[in-house]
Short mmCIF file of C-alpha atoms and ligand atoms in Angstrom, two decimals:
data_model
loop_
_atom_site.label_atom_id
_atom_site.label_comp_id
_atom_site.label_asym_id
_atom_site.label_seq_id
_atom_site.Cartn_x
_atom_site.Cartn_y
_atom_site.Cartn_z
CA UNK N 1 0.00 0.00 0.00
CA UNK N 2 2.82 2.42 1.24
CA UNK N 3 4.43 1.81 -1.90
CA UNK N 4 1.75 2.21 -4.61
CA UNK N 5 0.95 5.27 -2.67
CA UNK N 6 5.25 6.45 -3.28
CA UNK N 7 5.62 5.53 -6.50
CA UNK N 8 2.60 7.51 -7.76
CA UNK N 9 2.32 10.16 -5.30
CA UNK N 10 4.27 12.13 -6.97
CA UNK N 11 3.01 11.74 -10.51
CA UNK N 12 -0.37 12.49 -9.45
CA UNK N 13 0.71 15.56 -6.97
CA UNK N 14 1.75 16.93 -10.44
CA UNK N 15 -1.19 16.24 -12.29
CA UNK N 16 -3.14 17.87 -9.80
CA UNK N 17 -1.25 20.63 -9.74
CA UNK N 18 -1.24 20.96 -13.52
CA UNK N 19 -4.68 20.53 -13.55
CA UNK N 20 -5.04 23.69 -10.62
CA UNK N 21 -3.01 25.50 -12.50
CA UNK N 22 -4.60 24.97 -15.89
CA UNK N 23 -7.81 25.37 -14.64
CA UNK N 24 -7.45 28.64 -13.06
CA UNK N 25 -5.82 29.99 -16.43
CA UNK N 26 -8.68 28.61 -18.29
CA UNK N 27 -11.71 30.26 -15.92
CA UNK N 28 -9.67 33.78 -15.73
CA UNK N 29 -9.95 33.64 -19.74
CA UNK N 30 -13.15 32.38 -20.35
CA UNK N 31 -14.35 34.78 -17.07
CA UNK N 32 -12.56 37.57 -19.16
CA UNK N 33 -14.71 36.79 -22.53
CA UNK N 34 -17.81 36.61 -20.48
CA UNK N 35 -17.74 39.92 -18.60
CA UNK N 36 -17.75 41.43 -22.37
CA UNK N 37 -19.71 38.59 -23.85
CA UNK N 38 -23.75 37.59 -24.69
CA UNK N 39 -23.55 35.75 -21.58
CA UNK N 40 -23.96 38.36 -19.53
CA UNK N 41 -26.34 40.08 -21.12
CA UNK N 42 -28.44 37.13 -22.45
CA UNK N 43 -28.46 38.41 -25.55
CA UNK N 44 -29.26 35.83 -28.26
CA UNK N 45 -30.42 33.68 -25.84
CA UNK N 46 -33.42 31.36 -25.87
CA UNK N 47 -35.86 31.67 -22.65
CA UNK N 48 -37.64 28.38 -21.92
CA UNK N 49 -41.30 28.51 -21.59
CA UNK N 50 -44.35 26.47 -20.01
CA UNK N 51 -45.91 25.91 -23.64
CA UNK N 52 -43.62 26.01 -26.51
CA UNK N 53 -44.98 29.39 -27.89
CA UNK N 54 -43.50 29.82 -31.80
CA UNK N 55 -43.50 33.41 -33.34
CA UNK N 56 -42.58 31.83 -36.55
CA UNK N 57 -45.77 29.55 -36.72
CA UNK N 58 -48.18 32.50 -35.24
CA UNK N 59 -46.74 35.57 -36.66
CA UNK N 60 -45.00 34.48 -39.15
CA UNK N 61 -47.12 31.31 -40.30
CA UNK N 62 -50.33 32.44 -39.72
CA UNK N 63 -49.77 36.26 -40.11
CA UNK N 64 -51.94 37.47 -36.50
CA UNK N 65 -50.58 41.27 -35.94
CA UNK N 66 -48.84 41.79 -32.42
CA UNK N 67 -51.51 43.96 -31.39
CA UNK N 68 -53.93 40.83 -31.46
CA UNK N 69 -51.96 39.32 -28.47
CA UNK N 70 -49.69 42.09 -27.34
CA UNK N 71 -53.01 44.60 -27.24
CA UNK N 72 -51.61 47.55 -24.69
CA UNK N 73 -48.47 48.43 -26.98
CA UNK N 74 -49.77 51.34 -28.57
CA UNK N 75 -51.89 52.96 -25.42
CA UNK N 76 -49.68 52.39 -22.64
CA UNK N 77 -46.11 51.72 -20.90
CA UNK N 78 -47.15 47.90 -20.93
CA UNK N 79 -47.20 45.26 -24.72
CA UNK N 80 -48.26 42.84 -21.83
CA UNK N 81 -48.62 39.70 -22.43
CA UNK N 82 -52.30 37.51 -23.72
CA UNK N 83 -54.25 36.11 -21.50
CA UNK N 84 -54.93 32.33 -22.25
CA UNK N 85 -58.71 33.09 -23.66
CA UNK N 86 -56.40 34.49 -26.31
CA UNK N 87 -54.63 31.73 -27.28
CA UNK N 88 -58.18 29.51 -26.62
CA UNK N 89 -60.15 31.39 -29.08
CA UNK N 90 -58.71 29.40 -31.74
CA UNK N 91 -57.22 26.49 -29.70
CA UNK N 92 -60.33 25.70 -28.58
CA UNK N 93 -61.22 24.68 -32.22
CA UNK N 94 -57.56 23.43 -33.61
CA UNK N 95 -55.03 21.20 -31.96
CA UNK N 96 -57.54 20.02 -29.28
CA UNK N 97 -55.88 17.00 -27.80
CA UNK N 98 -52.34 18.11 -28.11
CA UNK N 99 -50.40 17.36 -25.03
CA UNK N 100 -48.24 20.32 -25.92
CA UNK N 101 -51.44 22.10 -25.47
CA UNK N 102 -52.56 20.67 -21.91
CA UNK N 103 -51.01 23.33 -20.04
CA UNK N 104 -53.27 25.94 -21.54
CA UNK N 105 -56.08 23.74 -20.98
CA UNK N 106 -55.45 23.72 -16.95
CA UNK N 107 -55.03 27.21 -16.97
CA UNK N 108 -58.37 27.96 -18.71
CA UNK N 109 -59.90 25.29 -16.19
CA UNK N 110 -58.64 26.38 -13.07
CA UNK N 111 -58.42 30.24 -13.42
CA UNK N 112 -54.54 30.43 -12.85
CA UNK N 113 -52.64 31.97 -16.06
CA UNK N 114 -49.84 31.16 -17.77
CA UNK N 115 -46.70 31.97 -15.99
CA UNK N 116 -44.54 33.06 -18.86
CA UNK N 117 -41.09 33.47 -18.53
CA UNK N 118 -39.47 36.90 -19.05
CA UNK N 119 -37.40 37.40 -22.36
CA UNK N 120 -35.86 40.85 -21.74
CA UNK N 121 -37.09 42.64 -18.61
CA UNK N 122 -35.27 45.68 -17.90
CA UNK N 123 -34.35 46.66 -14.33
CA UNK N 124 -36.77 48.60 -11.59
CA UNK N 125 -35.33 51.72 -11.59
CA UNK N 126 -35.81 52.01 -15.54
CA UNK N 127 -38.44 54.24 -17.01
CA UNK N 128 -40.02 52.89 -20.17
CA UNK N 129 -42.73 53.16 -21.99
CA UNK N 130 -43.75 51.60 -25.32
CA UNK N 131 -46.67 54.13 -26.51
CA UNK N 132 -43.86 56.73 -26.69
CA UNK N 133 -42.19 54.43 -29.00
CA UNK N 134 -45.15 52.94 -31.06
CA UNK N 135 -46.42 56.70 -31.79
CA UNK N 136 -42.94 58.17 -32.83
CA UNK N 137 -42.31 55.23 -35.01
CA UNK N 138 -40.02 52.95 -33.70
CA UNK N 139 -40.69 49.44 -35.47
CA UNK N 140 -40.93 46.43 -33.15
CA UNK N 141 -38.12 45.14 -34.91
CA UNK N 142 -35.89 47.85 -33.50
CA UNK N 143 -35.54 46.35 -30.42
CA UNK N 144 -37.16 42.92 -30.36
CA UNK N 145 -35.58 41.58 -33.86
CA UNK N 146 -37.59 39.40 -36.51
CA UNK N 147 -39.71 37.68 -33.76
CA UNK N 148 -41.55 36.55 -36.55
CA UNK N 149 -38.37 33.77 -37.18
CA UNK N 150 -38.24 32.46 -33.71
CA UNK N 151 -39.63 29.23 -32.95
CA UNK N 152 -38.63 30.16 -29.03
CA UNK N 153 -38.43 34.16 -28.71
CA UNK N 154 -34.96 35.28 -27.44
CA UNK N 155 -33.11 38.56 -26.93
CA UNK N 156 -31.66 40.33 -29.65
CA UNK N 157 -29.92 43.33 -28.22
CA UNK N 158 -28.27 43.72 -24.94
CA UNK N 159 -31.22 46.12 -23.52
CA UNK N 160 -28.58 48.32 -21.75
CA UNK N 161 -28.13 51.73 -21.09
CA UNK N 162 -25.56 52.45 -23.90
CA UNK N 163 -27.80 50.42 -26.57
CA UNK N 164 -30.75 53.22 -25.73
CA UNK N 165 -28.82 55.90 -25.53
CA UNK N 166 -27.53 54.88 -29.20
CA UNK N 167 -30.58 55.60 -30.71
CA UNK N 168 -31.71 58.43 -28.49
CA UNK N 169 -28.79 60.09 -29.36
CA UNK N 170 -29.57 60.55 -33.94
CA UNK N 171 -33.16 58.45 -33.51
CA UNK N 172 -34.04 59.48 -37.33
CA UNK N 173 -32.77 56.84 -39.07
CA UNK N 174 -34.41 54.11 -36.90
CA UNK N 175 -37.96 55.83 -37.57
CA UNK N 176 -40.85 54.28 -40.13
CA UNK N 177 -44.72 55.53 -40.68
CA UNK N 178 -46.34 54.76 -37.64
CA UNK N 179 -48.94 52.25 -39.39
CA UNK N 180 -46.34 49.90 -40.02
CA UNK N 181 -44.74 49.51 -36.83
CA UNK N 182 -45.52 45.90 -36.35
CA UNK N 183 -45.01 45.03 -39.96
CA UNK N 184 -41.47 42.76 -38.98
CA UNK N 185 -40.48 42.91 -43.21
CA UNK N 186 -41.30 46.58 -43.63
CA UNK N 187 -38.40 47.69 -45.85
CA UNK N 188 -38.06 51.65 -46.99
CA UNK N 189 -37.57 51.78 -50.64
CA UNK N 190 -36.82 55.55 -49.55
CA UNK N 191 -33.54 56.94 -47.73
CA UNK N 192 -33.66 55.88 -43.75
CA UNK N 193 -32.14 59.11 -42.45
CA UNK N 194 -34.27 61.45 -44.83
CA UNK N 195 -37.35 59.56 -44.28
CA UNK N 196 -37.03 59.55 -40.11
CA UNK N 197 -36.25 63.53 -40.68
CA UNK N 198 -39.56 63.96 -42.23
CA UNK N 199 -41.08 61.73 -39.89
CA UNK N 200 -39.49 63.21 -36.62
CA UNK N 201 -41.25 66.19 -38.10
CA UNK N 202 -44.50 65.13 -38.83
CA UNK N 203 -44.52 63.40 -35.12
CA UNK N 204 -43.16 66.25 -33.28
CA UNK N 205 -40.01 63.83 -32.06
CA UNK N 206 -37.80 66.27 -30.11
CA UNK N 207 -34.76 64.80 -30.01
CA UNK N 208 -32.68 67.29 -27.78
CA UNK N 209 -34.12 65.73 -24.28
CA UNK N 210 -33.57 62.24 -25.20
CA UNK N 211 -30.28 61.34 -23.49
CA UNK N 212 -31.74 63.77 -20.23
CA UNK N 213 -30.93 61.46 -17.27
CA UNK N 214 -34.69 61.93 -15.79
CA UNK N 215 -35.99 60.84 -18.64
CA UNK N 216 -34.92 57.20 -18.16
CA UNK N 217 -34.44 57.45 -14.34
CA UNK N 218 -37.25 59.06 -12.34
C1 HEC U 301 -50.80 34.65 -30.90
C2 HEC U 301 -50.30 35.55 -29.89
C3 HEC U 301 -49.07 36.39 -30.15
C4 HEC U 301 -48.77 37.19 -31.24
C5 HEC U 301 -49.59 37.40 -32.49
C6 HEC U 301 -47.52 37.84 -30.94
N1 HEC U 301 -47.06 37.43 -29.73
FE1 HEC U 301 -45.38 38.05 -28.79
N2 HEC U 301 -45.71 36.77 -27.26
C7 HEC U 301 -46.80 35.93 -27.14
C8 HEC U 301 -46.65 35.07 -25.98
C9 HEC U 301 -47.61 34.00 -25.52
C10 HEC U 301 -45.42 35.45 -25.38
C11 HEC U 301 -44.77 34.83 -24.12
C12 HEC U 301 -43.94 33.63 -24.51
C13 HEC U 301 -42.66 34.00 -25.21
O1 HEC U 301 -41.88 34.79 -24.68
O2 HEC U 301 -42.45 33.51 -26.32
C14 HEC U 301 -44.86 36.51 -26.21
C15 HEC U 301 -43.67 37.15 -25.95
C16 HEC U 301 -43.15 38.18 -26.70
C17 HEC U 301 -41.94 38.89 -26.40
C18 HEC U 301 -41.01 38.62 -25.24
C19 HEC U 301 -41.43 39.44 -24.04
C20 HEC U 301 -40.57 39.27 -22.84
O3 HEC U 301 -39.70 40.12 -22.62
O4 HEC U 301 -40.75 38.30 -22.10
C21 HEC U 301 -41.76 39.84 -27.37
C22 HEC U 301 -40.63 40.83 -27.48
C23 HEC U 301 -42.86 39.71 -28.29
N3 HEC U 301 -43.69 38.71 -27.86
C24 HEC U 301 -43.03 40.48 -29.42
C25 HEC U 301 -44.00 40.26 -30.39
C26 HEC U 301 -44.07 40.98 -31.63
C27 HEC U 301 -43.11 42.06 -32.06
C28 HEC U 301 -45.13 40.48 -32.32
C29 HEC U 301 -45.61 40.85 -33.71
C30 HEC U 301 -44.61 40.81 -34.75
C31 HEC U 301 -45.75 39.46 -31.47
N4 HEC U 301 -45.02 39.35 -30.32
C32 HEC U 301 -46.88 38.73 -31.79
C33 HEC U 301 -47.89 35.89 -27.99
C34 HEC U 301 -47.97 36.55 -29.20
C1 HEC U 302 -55.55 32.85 -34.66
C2 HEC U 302 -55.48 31.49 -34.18
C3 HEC U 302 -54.48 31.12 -33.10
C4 HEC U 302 -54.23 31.76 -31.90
C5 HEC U 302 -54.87 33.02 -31.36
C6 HEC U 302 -53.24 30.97 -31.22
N1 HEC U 302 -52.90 29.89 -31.98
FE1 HEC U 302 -51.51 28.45 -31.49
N2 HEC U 302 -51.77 27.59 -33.31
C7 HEC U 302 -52.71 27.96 -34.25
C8 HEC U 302 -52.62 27.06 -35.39
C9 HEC U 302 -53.47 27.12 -36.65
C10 HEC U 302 -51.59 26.14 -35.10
C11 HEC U 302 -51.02 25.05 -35.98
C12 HEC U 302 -49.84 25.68 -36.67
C13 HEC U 302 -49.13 24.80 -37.62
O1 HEC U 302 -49.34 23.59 -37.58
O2 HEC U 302 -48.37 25.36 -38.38
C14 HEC U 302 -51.10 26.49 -33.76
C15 HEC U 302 -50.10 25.79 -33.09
C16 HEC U 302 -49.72 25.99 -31.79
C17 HEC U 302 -48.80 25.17 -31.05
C18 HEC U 302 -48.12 23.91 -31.56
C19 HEC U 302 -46.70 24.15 -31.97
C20 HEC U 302 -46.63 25.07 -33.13
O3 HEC U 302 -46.25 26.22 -32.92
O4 HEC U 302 -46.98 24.67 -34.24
C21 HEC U 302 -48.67 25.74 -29.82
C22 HEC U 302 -47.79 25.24 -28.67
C23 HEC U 302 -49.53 26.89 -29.78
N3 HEC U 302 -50.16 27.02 -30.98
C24 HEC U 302 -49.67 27.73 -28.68
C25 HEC U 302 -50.45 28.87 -28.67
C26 HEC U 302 -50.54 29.77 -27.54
C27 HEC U 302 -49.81 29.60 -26.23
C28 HEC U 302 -51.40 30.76 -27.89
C29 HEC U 302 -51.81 31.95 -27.08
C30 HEC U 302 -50.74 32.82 -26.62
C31 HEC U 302 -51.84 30.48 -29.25
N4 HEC U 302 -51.26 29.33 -29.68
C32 HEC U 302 -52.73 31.28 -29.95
C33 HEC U 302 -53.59 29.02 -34.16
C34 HEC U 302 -53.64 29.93 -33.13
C1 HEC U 303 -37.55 51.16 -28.23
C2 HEC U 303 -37.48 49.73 -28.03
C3 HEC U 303 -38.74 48.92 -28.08
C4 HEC U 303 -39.71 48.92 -29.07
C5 HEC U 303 -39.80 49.78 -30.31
C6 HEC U 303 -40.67 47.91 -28.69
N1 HEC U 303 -40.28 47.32 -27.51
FE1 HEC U 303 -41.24 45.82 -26.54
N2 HEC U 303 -39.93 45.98 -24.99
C7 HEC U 303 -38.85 46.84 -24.95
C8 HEC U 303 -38.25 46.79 -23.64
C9 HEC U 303 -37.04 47.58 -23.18
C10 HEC U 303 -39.01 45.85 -22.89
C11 HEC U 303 -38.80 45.47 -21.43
C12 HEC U 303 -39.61 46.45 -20.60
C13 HEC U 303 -39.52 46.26 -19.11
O1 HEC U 303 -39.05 45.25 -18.62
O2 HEC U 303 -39.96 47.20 -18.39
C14 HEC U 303 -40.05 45.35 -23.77
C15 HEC U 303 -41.01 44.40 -23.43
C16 HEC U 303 -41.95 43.87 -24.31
C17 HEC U 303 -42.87 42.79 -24.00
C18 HEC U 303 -43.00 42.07 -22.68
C19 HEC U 303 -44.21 42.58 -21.92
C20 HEC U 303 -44.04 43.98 -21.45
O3 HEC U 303 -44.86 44.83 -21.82
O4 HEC U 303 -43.07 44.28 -20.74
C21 HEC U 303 -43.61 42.56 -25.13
C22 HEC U 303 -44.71 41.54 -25.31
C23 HEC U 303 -43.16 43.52 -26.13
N3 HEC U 303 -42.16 44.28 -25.59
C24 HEC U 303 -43.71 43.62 -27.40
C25 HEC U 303 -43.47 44.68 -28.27
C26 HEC U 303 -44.21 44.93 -29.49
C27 HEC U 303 -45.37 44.10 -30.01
C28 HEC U 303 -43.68 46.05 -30.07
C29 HEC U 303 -44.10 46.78 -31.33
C30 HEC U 303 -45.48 47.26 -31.37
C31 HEC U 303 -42.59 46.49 -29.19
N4 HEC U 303 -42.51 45.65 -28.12
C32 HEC U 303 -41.79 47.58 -29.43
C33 HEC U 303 -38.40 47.62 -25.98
C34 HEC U 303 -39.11 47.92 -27.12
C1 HEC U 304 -34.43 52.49 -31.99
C2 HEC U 304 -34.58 53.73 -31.26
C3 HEC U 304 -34.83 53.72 -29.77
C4 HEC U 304 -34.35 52.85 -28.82
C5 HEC U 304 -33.45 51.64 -29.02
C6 HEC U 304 -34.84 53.31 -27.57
N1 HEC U 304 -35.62 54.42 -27.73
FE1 HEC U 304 -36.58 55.46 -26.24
N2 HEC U 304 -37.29 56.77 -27.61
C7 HEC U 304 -37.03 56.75 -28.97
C8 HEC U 304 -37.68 57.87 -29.60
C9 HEC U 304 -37.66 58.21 -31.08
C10 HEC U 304 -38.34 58.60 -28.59
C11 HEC U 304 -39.09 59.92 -28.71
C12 HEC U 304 -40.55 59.77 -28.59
C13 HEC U 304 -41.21 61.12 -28.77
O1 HEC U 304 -40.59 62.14 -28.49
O2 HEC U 304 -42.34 61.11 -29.19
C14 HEC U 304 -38.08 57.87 -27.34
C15 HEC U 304 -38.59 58.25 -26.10
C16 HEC U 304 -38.32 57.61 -24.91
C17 HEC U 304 -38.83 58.01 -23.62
C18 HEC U 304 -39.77 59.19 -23.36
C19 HEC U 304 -41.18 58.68 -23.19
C20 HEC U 304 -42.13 59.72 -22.71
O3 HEC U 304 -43.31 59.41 -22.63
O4 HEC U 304 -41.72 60.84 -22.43
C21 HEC U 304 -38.32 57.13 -22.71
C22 HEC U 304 -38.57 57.13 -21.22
C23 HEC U 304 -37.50 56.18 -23.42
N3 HEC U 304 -37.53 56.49 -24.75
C24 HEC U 304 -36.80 55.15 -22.81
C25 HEC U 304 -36.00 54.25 -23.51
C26 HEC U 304 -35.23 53.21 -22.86
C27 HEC U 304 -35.14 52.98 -21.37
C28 HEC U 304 -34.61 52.52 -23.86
C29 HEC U 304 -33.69 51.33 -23.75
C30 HEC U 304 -34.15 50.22 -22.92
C31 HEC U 304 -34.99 53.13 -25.12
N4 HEC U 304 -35.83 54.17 -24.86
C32 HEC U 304 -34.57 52.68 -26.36
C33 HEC U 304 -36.29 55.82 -29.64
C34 HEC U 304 -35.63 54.72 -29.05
C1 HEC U 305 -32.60 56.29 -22.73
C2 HEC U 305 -32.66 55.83 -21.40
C3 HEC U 305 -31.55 56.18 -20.42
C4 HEC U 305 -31.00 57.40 -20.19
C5 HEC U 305 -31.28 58.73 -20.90
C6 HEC U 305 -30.06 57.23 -19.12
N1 HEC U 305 -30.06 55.92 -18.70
FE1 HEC U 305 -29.00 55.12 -17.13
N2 HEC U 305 -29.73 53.27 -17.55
C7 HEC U 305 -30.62 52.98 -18.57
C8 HEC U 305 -30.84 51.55 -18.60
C9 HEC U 305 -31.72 50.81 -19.58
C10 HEC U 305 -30.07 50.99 -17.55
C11 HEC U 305 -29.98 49.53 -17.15
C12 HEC U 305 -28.72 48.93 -17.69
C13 HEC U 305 -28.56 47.46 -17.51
O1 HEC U 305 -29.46 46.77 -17.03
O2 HEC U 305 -27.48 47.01 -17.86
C14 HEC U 305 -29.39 52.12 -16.90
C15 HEC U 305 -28.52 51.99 -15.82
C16 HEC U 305 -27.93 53.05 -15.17
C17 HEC U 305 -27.10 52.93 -13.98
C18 HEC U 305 -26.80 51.66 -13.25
C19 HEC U 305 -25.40 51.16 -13.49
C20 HEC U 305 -25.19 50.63 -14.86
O3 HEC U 305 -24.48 51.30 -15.66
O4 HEC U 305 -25.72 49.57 -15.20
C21 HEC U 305 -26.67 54.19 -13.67
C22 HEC U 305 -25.76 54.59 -12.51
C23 HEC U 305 -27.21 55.10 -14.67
N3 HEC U 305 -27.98 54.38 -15.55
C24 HEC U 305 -27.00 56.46 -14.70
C25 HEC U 305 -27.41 57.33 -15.71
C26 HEC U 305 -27.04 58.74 -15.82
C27 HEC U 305 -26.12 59.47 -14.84
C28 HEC U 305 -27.66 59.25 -16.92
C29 HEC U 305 -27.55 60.64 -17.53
C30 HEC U 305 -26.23 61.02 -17.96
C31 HEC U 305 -28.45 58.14 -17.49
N4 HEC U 305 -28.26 57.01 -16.73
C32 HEC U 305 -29.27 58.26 -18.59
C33 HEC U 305 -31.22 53.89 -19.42
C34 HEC U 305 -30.95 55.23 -19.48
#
């Protein structure tokens, strides 16, 4: 026993060591990328979800407007999210036994909603409001992507201060006509930046308080 223990003692003492050592080097440089990376900022990242929800078959499939599910986004700070009656107005009549479905089912039969998981949620002392945004014509797209490709909705930008303050800062060329907001393959034929000029305009978008502190923290 003493001997095994001698003869590889050693060995292993160095292995460990190398391991230790090689370890630490590898978590200070992946711990480096991630400060900087997606990770911490969950951009790009897919947010499981009680009921497999897919923009791509809703949206993009069957072509229902955001405003049909998300119906707050143009009257208040709120999209929020639909109630199950929502989704039950037509699941009621297609995909009736599916076990993917059962969830919605409880909730419709015992009064409790879905509890959805938050995609991008933006901290408490952040003031935001998407009725601003809708009426100056901001595009959904702006901020949430293509939704209408996800099969699982994830994040698409980093929903930090610096990403706000990029647009806030020259918003023109981010701006469309208001009635196409939710359109997610709206494409100008026109020049952006003259375009969001004429629309900043025609909205009354003053851009010259839009990086105020007290705008965004109140
Ligand atoms: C048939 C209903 C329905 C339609 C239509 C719909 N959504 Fe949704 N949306 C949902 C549901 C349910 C969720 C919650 C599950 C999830 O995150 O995928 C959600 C979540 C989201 C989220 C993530 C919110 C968060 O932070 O948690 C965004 C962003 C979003 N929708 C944008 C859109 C946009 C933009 C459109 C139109 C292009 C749209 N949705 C159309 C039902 C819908
Ligand atoms: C306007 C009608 C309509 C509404 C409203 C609707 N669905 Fe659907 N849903 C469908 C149809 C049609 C399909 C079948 C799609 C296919 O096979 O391409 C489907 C399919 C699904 C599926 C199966 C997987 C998939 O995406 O194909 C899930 C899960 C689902 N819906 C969840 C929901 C939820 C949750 C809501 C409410 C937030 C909702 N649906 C609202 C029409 C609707
Ligand atoms: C200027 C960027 C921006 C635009 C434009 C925008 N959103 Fe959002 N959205 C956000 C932010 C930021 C949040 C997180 C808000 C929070 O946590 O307080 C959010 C949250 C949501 C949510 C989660 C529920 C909620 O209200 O918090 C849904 C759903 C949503 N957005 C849908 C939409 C739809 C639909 C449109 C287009 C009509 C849209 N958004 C346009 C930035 C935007
Ligand atoms: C793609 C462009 C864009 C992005 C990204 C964006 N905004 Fe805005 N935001 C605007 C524009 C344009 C206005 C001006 C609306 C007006 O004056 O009518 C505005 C106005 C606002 C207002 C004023 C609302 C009011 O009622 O007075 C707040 C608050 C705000 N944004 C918060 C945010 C926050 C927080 C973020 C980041 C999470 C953000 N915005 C990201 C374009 C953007
Ligand atoms: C357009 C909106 C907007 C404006 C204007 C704005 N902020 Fe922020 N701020 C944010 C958002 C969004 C966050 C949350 C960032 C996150 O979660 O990473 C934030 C976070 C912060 C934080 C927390 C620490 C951090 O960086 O995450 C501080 C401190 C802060 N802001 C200070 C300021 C000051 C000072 C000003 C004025 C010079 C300002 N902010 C203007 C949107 C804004």
């Amino acid at each position: 026993m003493a001997q095994i223990f001698s003869r590889y003692a050693d060995q292993s003492l160095r292995l460990a060591l190398v391991a230790i050592f090689g370890g630490a080097l590898a978590l200070m440089t992946i711990g480096g990328i991630l400060v900087r990376s997606d990770y911490t900022t969950l951009k790009g990242w897919v947010v499981e979800q009680p009921v497999p929800f897919s923009h791509q078959h809703h949206v993009g499939g069957l072509k229902i407007d955001c405003q049909y599910c998300h119906t707050a986004v143009a009257d208040s700070a709120l999209a929020t999210l639909p109630p199950t009656e929502t989704c039950m107005t037509c699941h009621s009549q297609v995909w009736t036994d599916a076990q993917i479905l059962e969830p919605i089912r409880q909730s419709l039969a015992r009064y409790e909603p879905i509890r959805w998981n938050r995609v991008g949620a933006l901290p408490d002392y952040v003031y935001f409001r998407h009725d601003a945004h809708v009426h100056a014509g901001v595009g959904c797209s702006e901020c949430h992507g293509r939704v209408d490709t996800m099969p699982l909705t994830r994040r698409v930008e980093t929903f930090q201060m610096q990403w706000c303050l990029d647009c806030h800062r020259d918003p023109a060329p981010h701006l469309r006509p208001r009635e196409s907001v939710t359109d997610m393959s709206w494409n100008s034929q026109q020049d952006r930046r003259e375009l969001g000029e004429r629309l900043m305009q025609a909205y009354h978008v003053d851009a010259r308080n839009l990086t105020d502190c007290n705008l965004c923290h109140r």
